[in-house]
Short mmCIF file of C-alpha atoms and ligand atoms in Angstrom, two decimals:
data_model
loop_
_atom_site.label_atom_id
_atom_site.label_comp_id
_atom_site.label_asym_id
_atom_site.label_seq_id
_atom_site.Cartn_x
_atom_site.Cartn_y
_atom_site.Cartn_z
CA UNK Q 1 -12.27 44.22 -15.55
CA UNK Q 2 -13.50 43.78 -18.72
CA UNK Q 3 -17.60 45.05 -18.08
CA UNK Q 4 -18.02 43.45 -21.81
CA UNK Q 5 -17.53 40.05 -21.55
CA UNK Q 6 -19.77 37.86 -19.82
CA UNK Q 7 -18.83 35.91 -16.25
CA UNK Q 8 -18.80 32.50 -18.04
CA UNK Q 9 -19.46 30.67 -14.81
CA UNK Q 10 -23.02 32.16 -14.90
CA UNK Q 11 -23.68 29.80 -17.43
CA UNK Q 12 -24.98 26.50 -17.04
CA UNK Q 13 -23.99 23.21 -18.47
CA UNK Q 14 -26.68 23.37 -20.95
CA UNK Q 15 -25.84 26.32 -21.58
CA UNK Q 16 -22.14 25.82 -22.27
CA UNK Q 17 -22.85 23.12 -24.52
CA UNK Q 18 -25.16 25.08 -26.34
CA UNK Q 19 -22.84 27.75 -26.88
CA UNK Q 20 -20.27 25.24 -28.50
CA UNK Q 21 -22.30 23.84 -30.47
CA UNK Q 22 -23.49 27.14 -31.93
CA UNK Q 23 -20.06 28.14 -32.40
CA UNK Q 24 -19.23 24.98 -34.62
CA UNK Q 25 -17.73 22.66 -32.13
CA UNK Q 26 -19.10 19.58 -29.69
CA UNK Q 27 -21.44 20.26 -27.04
CA UNK Q 28 -18.84 17.82 -25.15
CA UNK Q 29 -16.81 20.59 -25.16
CA UNK Q 30 -18.93 22.17 -22.43
CA UNK Q 31 -18.84 19.18 -20.26
CA UNK Q 32 -14.76 19.90 -20.14
CA UNK Q 33 -15.01 23.28 -19.58
CA UNK Q 34 -18.01 22.98 -17.15
CA UNK Q 35 -15.42 20.64 -15.29
CA UNK Q 36 -12.36 23.27 -15.16
CA UNK Q 37 -14.86 25.78 -13.93
CA UNK Q 38 -15.90 23.88 -10.92
CA UNK Q 39 -14.21 20.71 -9.79
CA UNK Q 40 -10.62 22.39 -10.70
CA UNK Q 41 -11.87 25.99 -10.31
CA UNK Q 42 -9.59 26.97 -12.80
CA UNK Q 43 -8.57 30.75 -12.58
CA UNK Q 44 -7.84 31.36 -16.01
CA UNK Q 45 -8.72 29.66 -19.75
CA UNK Q 46 -4.76 29.09 -20.31
CA UNK Q 47 -5.00 26.55 -17.27
CA UNK Q 48 -7.35 24.32 -19.49
CA UNK Q 49 -4.98 22.33 -21.08
CA UNK Q 50 -6.75 19.61 -22.67
CA UNK Q 51 -8.58 22.22 -24.70
CA UNK Q 52 -6.67 23.44 -28.02
CA UNK Q 53 -5.20 26.92 -28.17
CA UNK Q 54 -8.01 28.11 -30.57
CA UNK Q 55 -10.70 27.01 -27.82
CA UNK Q 56 -9.02 28.56 -25.45
CA UNK Q 57 -8.17 32.57 -27.55
CA UNK Q 58 -11.85 32.17 -28.35
CA UNK Q 59 -13.14 31.62 -25.02
CA UNK Q 60 -10.64 34.57 -23.89
CA UNK Q 61 -12.47 36.52 -26.31
CA UNK Q 62 -15.87 35.89 -25.29
CA UNK Q 63 -15.72 35.28 -21.62
CA UNK Q 64 -14.17 36.63 -18.29
CA UNK Q 65 -13.81 33.96 -15.36
CA UNK Q 66 -14.50 36.68 -12.20
CA UNK Q 67 -12.40 34.55 -9.52
CA UNK Q 68 -13.06 36.34 -5.78
CA UNK Q 69 -9.67 37.21 -4.16
CA UNK Q 70 -8.77 36.82 -0.52
CA UNK Q 71 -7.77 40.14 0.41
CA UNK Q 72 -6.49 39.85 3.53
CA UNK Q 73 -6.44 37.18 6.32
CA UNK Q 74 -6.48 37.20 9.71
CA UNK Q 75 -5.51 34.97 12.29
CA UNK Q 76 -7.58 34.79 15.91
CA UNK Q 77 -5.64 33.12 18.81
CA UNK Q 78 -7.97 30.17 19.12
CA UNK Q 79 -7.41 29.70 15.22
CA UNK Q 80 -10.05 31.29 13.70
CA UNK Q 81 -9.49 32.85 10.06
CA UNK Q 82 -11.10 35.67 9.13
CA UNK Q 83 -10.87 36.76 5.06
CA UNK Q 84 -11.74 39.85 3.12
CA UNK Q 85 -12.56 38.46 0.47
CA UNK Q 86 -12.47 40.89 -2.71
CA UNK Q 87 -15.20 40.39 -5.86
CA UNK Q 88 -14.94 41.34 -9.10
CA UNK Q 89 -16.31 44.63 -8.84
CA UNK Q 90 -13.71 45.93 -5.63
CA UNK Q 91 -16.35 45.25 -2.92
CA UNK Q 92 -15.34 42.85 0.00
CA UNK Q 93 -17.49 40.31 1.52
CA UNK Q 94 -15.89 38.20 4.96
CA UNK Q 95 -15.66 34.52 4.91
CA UNK Q 96 -14.45 32.85 8.12
CA UNK Q 97 -12.94 29.50 8.91
CA UNK Q 98 -13.58 28.10 12.52
CA UNK Q 99 -11.86 25.26 13.07
CA UNK Q 100 -12.77 22.87 16.43
CA UNK Q 101 -10.78 20.00 17.54
CA UNK Q 102 -12.46 17.63 14.68
CA UNK Q 103 -13.65 19.90 12.67
CA UNK Q 104 -13.37 22.82 10.78
CA UNK Q 105 -16.68 25.30 9.71
CA UNK Q 106 -17.04 27.86 6.79
CA UNK Q 107 -18.82 31.02 7.33
CA UNK Q 108 -19.69 32.27 4.68
CA UNK Q 109 -21.67 35.62 3.35
CA UNK Q 110 -24.53 35.52 0.72
CA UNK Q 111 -24.88 39.48 0.12
CA UNK Q 112 -22.49 42.41 0.13
CA UNK Q 113 -24.01 44.33 3.33
CA UNK Q 114 -27.25 43.35 4.38
CA UNK Q 115 -30.69 45.22 4.15
CA UNK Q 116 -32.16 44.33 7.30
CA UNK Q 117 -32.09 46.37 10.41
CA UNK Q 118 -30.99 44.10 13.37
CA UNK Q 119 -29.97 46.37 15.75
CA UNK Q 120 -27.58 44.36 17.90
CA UNK Q 121 -25.56 43.51 14.20
CA UNK Q 122 -22.34 45.23 12.99
CA UNK Q 123 -23.45 43.77 9.60
CA UNK Q 124 -26.64 45.84 9.65
CA UNK Q 125 -24.87 49.13 9.78
CA UNK Q 126 -23.35 48.51 6.20
CA UNK Q 127 -26.16 48.98 3.80
CA UNK Q 128 -26.79 46.22 1.30
CA UNK Q 129 -24.79 46.73 -1.60
CA UNK Q 130 -25.42 43.66 -3.60
CA UNK Q 131 -26.15 40.16 -3.91
CA UNK Q 132 -23.39 37.33 -4.10
CA UNK Q 133 -23.52 35.49 -7.67
CA UNK Q 134 -23.46 32.21 -7.16
CA UNK Q 135 -20.42 31.76 -8.20
CA UNK Q 136 -18.84 34.08 -5.34
CA UNK Q 137 -20.76 32.35 -2.57
CA UNK Q 138 -18.83 28.88 -4.30
CA UNK Q 139 -15.62 30.50 -4.29
CA UNK Q 140 -15.71 31.60 -0.61
CA UNK Q 141 -16.35 27.75 -0.13
CA UNK Q 142 -13.59 26.86 -2.23
CA UNK Q 143 -10.55 29.41 -0.55
CA UNK Q 144 -11.83 28.39 3.16
CA UNK Q 145 -11.58 24.69 1.94
CA UNK Q 146 -7.92 25.65 1.05
CA UNK Q 147 -7.16 26.95 4.08
CA UNK Q 148 -8.68 23.73 5.98
CA UNK Q 149 -6.45 21.59 3.73
CA UNK Q 150 -3.17 23.91 4.53
CA UNK Q 151 -3.94 24.48 8.20
CA UNK Q 152 -5.79 21.27 9.54
CA UNK Q 153 -4.72 18.81 6.76
CA UNK Q 154 -8.45 17.86 5.94
CA UNK Q 155 -11.10 19.27 4.16
CA UNK Q 156 -13.66 21.29 5.04
CA UNK Q 157 -16.32 19.50 7.12
CA UNK Q 158 -19.23 22.23 7.90
CA UNK Q 159 -20.45 25.36 5.85
CA UNK Q 160 -22.73 27.83 7.64
CA UNK Q 161 -25.01 30.81 6.21
CA UNK Q 162 -23.77 33.30 8.83
CA UNK Q 163 -21.62 35.58 7.64
CA UNK Q 164 -22.81 38.50 6.09
CA UNK Q 165 -26.40 38.70 4.58
CA UNK Q 166 -29.90 36.89 4.36
CA UNK Q 167 -29.44 34.44 2.56
CA UNK Q 168 -33.20 33.91 1.95
CA UNK Q 169 -32.99 37.43 -0.20
CA UNK Q 170 -30.56 36.14 -2.22
CA UNK Q 171 -32.77 32.60 -2.77
CA UNK Q 172 -31.77 31.87 -6.11
CA UNK Q 173 -28.52 32.29 -5.93
CA UNK Q 174 -27.52 30.63 -2.50
CA UNK Q 175 -29.55 27.39 -3.58
CA UNK Q 176 -27.16 27.38 -7.02
CA UNK Q 177 -24.27 27.99 -4.96
CA UNK Q 178 -24.99 25.21 -2.47
CA UNK Q 179 -26.31 22.99 -5.50
CA UNK Q 180 -22.62 23.35 -6.77
CA UNK Q 181 -21.18 22.68 -3.73
CA UNK Q 182 -23.04 19.60 -2.88
CA UNK Q 183 -22.73 17.92 -6.88
CA UNK Q 184 -20.55 15.65 -7.55
CA UNK Q 185 -19.45 18.16 -10.72
CA UNK Q 186 -18.52 20.65 -7.66
CA UNK Q 187 -17.09 20.33 -4.28
CA UNK Q 188 -19.19 17.18 -3.44
CA UNK Q 189 -19.80 17.87 0.01
CA UNK Q 190 -23.07 16.36 1.72
CA UNK Q 191 -26.14 19.13 2.18
CA UNK Q 192 -26.33 17.74 5.68
CA UNK Q 193 -23.22 19.48 6.72
CA UNK Q 194 -24.76 22.85 5.59
CA UNK Q 195 -26.88 24.88 7.24
CA UNK Q 196 -28.37 27.88 6.02
CA UNK Q 197 -29.62 30.31 8.99
CA UNK Q 198 -31.79 32.97 8.37
CA UNK Q 199 -33.65 35.94 10.22
CA UNK Q 200 -37.23 34.21 9.12
CA UNK Q 201 -38.71 35.04 6.42
CA UNK Q 202 -42.05 32.69 6.60
CA UNK Q 203 -42.71 32.87 2.85
CA UNK Q 204 -39.10 31.81 1.68
CA UNK Q 205 -39.04 29.48 4.71
CA UNK Q 206 -42.31 27.36 2.64
CA UNK Q 207 -40.45 27.82 -0.09
CA UNK Q 208 -37.54 25.88 0.90
CA UNK Q 209 -39.51 23.31 1.87
CA UNK Q 210 -41.72 23.13 -1.33
CA UNK Q 211 -38.28 22.60 -2.92
CA UNK Q 212 -36.92 20.11 -0.79
CA UNK Q 213 -33.79 21.77 -0.02
CA UNK Q 214 -31.94 18.78 1.62
CA UNK Q 215 -29.78 21.36 3.84
CA UNK Q 216 -30.24 22.34 7.39
CA UNK Q 217 -32.21 25.54 9.13
CA UNK Q 218 -31.46 27.78 11.61
CA UNK Q 219 -33.55 30.87 12.27
CA UNK Q 220 -32.29 33.73 14.50
CA UNK Q 221 -34.97 33.94 16.84
CA UNK Q 222 -33.72 35.67 19.83
CA UNK Q 223 -37.07 36.07 21.70
CA UNK Q 224 -40.19 34.52 21.36
CA UNK Q 225 -42.44 37.41 22.43
CA UNK Q 226 -43.48 39.92 19.62
CA UNK Q 227 -42.95 43.04 21.36
CA UNK Q 228 -39.50 42.09 22.25
CA UNK Q 229 -38.51 40.32 19.13
CA UNK Q 230 -39.60 43.47 16.78
CA UNK Q 231 -37.24 45.50 19.26
CA UNK Q 232 -34.24 43.38 18.43
CA UNK Q 233 -35.12 42.68 14.73
CA UNK Q 234 -37.41 45.24 12.85
CA UNK Q 235 -38.38 42.34 10.00
CA UNK Q 236 -40.48 40.71 13.13
CA UNK Q 237 -43.31 43.62 12.69
CA UNK Q 238 -44.32 42.29 9.41
CA UNK Q 239 -43.17 38.63 10.14
CA UNK Q 240 -44.20 37.94 13.53
CA UNK Q 241 -43.59 34.83 15.70
CA UNK Q 242 -47.29 33.38 14.72
CA UNK Q 243 -46.53 33.25 11.10
CA UNK Q 244 -43.03 32.19 11.43
CA UNK Q 245 -43.75 29.14 13.63
CA UNK Q 246 -46.80 28.56 10.81
CA UNK Q 247 -43.90 28.48 8.24
CA UNK Q 248 -41.50 26.36 10.09
CA UNK Q 249 -44.16 23.32 11.31
CA UNK Q 250 -44.55 23.57 7.16
CA UNK Q 251 -40.72 22.86 7.15
CA UNK Q 252 -40.99 20.06 9.55
CA UNK Q 253 -43.71 18.31 7.78
CA UNK Q 254 -42.27 18.15 4.57
CA UNK Q 255 -38.52 17.59 5.87
CA UNK Q 256 -38.92 16.13 8.90
CA UNK Q 257 -35.84 17.96 9.98
CA UNK Q 258 -35.45 20.07 13.22
CA UNK Q 259 -34.89 23.35 13.45
CA UNK Q 260 -31.87 25.09 15.47
CA UNK Q 261 -32.95 28.29 16.91
CA UNK Q 262 -29.94 30.48 17.40
CA UNK Q 263 -30.33 32.77 20.66
CA UNK Q 264 -28.63 35.49 22.15
CA UNK Q 265 -29.43 36.35 25.87
CA UNK Q 266 -29.26 40.43 26.03
CA UNK Q 267 -29.26 42.22 29.35
CA UNK Q 268 -32.42 44.00 30.01
CA UNK Q 269 -33.99 42.85 26.53
CA UNK Q 270 -34.63 38.85 26.99
CA UNK Q 271 -32.96 37.60 30.39
CA UNK Q 272 -35.91 37.14 32.74
CA UNK Q 273 -37.98 34.05 33.35
CA UNK Q 274 -40.50 35.08 31.52
CA UNK Q 275 -38.58 34.84 28.47
CA UNK Q 276 -37.24 31.78 29.25
CA UNK Q 277 -40.97 30.48 29.47
CA UNK Q 278 -41.63 31.77 26.04
CA UNK Q 279 -39.10 30.04 24.61
CA UNK Q 280 -39.65 26.89 25.76
CA UNK Q 281 -43.46 26.77 24.89
CA UNK Q 282 -42.29 28.37 21.11
CA UNK Q 283 -40.31 25.26 21.08
CA UNK Q 284 -42.93 22.82 22.46
CA UNK Q 285 -44.83 23.59 19.00
CA UNK Q 286 -42.15 22.73 16.78
CA UNK Q 287 -39.09 19.81 16.72
CA UNK Q 288 -36.42 22.14 17.26
CA UNK Q 289 -32.95 23.01 19.35
CA UNK Q 290 -31.60 26.06 20.80
CA UNK Q 291 -28.17 27.40 20.16
CA UNK Q 292 -27.43 30.07 22.94
CA UNK Q 293 -25.10 32.63 21.27
CA UNK Q 294 -22.63 34.50 23.43
CA UNK Q 295 -23.30 38.28 22.55
CA UNK Q 296 -20.78 39.68 20.66
CA UNK Q 297 -19.85 43.45 21.07
CA UNK Q 298 -20.11 45.73 18.21
CA UNK Q 299 -18.60 48.42 20.34
CA UNK Q 300 -21.74 50.44 21.63
CA UNK Q 301 -23.21 50.49 24.86
CA UNK Q 302 -26.76 49.15 24.13
CA UNK Q 303 -26.41 45.72 23.63
CA UNK Q 304 -24.84 44.03 26.34
CA UNK Q 305 -24.54 40.28 27.14
CA UNK Q 306 -26.49 38.79 29.73
CA UNK Q 307 -25.22 37.22 33.06
CA UNK Q 308 -23.68 33.46 32.81
CA UNK Q 309 -26.24 32.86 35.34
CA UNK Q 310 -29.25 33.68 33.37
CA UNK Q 311 -27.64 31.73 30.40
CA UNK Q 312 -27.55 28.44 32.25
CA UNK Q 313 -31.03 29.23 33.88
CA UNK Q 314 -32.22 28.76 29.77
CA UNK Q 315 -30.23 25.62 29.73
CA UNK Q 316 -31.63 24.11 32.53
CA UNK Q 317 -35.09 24.88 31.64
CA UNK Q 318 -35.01 24.18 28.31
CA UNK Q 319 -32.92 20.51 29.37
CA UNK Q 320 -35.91 20.09 31.77
CA UNK Q 321 -38.61 20.46 28.83
CA UNK Q 322 -36.51 17.90 26.84
CA UNK Q 323 -35.36 20.64 24.12
CA UNK Q 324 -31.63 20.26 23.59
CA UNK Q 325 -30.03 23.38 24.35
CA UNK Q 326 -26.36 24.45 23.67
CA UNK Q 327 -23.98 26.77 24.51
CA UNK Q 328 -22.10 28.33 21.56
CA UNK Q 329 -18.74 29.76 22.64
CA UNK Q 330 -17.68 32.77 20.62
CA UNK Q 331 -14.57 32.70 18.14
CA UNK Q 332 -12.14 34.96 16.75
CA UNK Q 333 -13.85 37.90 18.46
CA UNK Q 334 -10.60 39.32 19.28
CA UNK Q 335 -10.62 39.75 15.37
CA UNK Q 336 -13.99 41.03 14.75
CA UNK Q 337 -14.67 37.63 13.07
CA UNK Q 338 -17.71 36.34 15.42
CA UNK Q 339 -20.95 36.19 14.80
CA UNK Q 340 -22.57 39.83 13.72
CA UNK Q 341 -19.27 41.36 14.30
CA UNK Q 342 -18.06 41.39 10.22
CA UNK Q 343 -18.32 44.57 9.08
CA UNK Q 344 -15.09 45.20 6.94
CA UNK Q 345 -12.59 46.08 9.43
CA UNK Q 346 -9.25 44.88 9.01
CA UNK Q 347 -6.93 46.54 10.50
N1 SAH W 1 -28.95 36.83 8.63
C1 SAH W 1 -28.92 35.61 8.66
C2 SAH W 1 -27.48 35.41 8.64
C3 SAH W 1 -26.19 36.30 9.38
S1 SAH W 1 -26.38 36.32 11.05
C4 SAH W 1 -29.58 35.34 10.29
O1 SAH W 1 -29.99 36.36 10.75
O2 SAH W 1 -29.10 34.14 10.72
C5 SAH W 1 -25.47 35.27 12.12
C6 SAH W 1 -26.07 34.93 13.46
O3 SAH W 1 -25.29 35.90 14.27
C7 SAH W 1 -27.61 35.63 13.75
O4 SAH W 1 -28.05 34.21 14.27
C8 SAH W 1 -27.48 36.40 13.92
O5 SAH W 1 -28.53 37.29 15.28
C9 SAH W 1 -26.28 36.36 15.08
N2 SAH W 1 -25.93 38.01 15.51
C10 SAH W 1 -25.54 38.93 14.78
N3 SAH W 1 -24.74 39.95 15.86
C11 SAH W 1 -24.55 38.98 16.76
C12 SAH W 1 -23.52 39.47 17.70
N4 SAH W 1 -23.04 40.91 17.79
N5 SAH W 1 -23.43 38.57 18.66
C13 SAH W 1 -23.60 37.48 18.62
N6 SAH W 1 -24.79 37.08 17.17
C14 SAH W 1 -25.10 37.48 16.23
#
């Protein structure tokens, strides 16, 4: 890799236009390049056939296009595809294509590794190496969209930021990527089909609401009792449930969009009626629905999925209180592609 040249996709459209003007060309040239880089996802300057050879050579001399590469691909018996995505500096992240009957969903990563220490999550065991750039997030979607077209004959329908990393700790790049994904000068997908999942950082949730983002918000709750949530997710020590709730109420007030709570029921942690009641009470304070996720084993004894019976009890009680609750089937767990199993294990 050439580290002296700048990644051209770090430049905004305006910056590209300025670059050409400064180099004695027309600003319009910047628009052309921008289209090649984003809508057409060009991998080389040579592909940009409506540019003169001189322009292409000049770009080549000044910039690189750091595209990601699908390094390995694994297919689950349920059709889920896990990709190991190699970045320009040889680090690896994982992105997953999850097909259902009518839809295909991309689960993308926002960081290499993760700095949070959720005790039940495999990604937490990898230390955070770095944030992904906007183009690296965008590229994951482009690659998964290709797989959706190839294997399912239609475009990608949804995107969830539920891969590796905490998107709200890489806010600027994640928003920039979503902007490109939703823009007509990018992939032109609807923001309504994008969900950002966070561990729940109140300050950042408020910021998102102020920034008037148009995508959906999911929060990994896992317990509505501070003491228990802190045991599962140490981030709760400094960002407790009351602060989280205040930020979610603010989000709803600004966006009028319901929050999805992700909730894994663990044996011995949050599997009593008391836990259920606490969740119901919490949900009643802000318009929300609950996705009950079955726990995917990550190879230690500490965390186990709770009994199916108690999960049904959660659903029953939530529904009796007019809160929508769904049990999410685990997908791709035979290839460690399910939630919390992404840990660069591709053998
Ligand atoms: N950092 C973000 C997104 C990544 S995790 C977040 O915390 O939301 C995506 C979802 O998978 C989260 O709800 C997380 O709590 C859940 N998860 C992590 N490990 C899991 C596991 N082993 N089984 C099931 N879900 C898990």
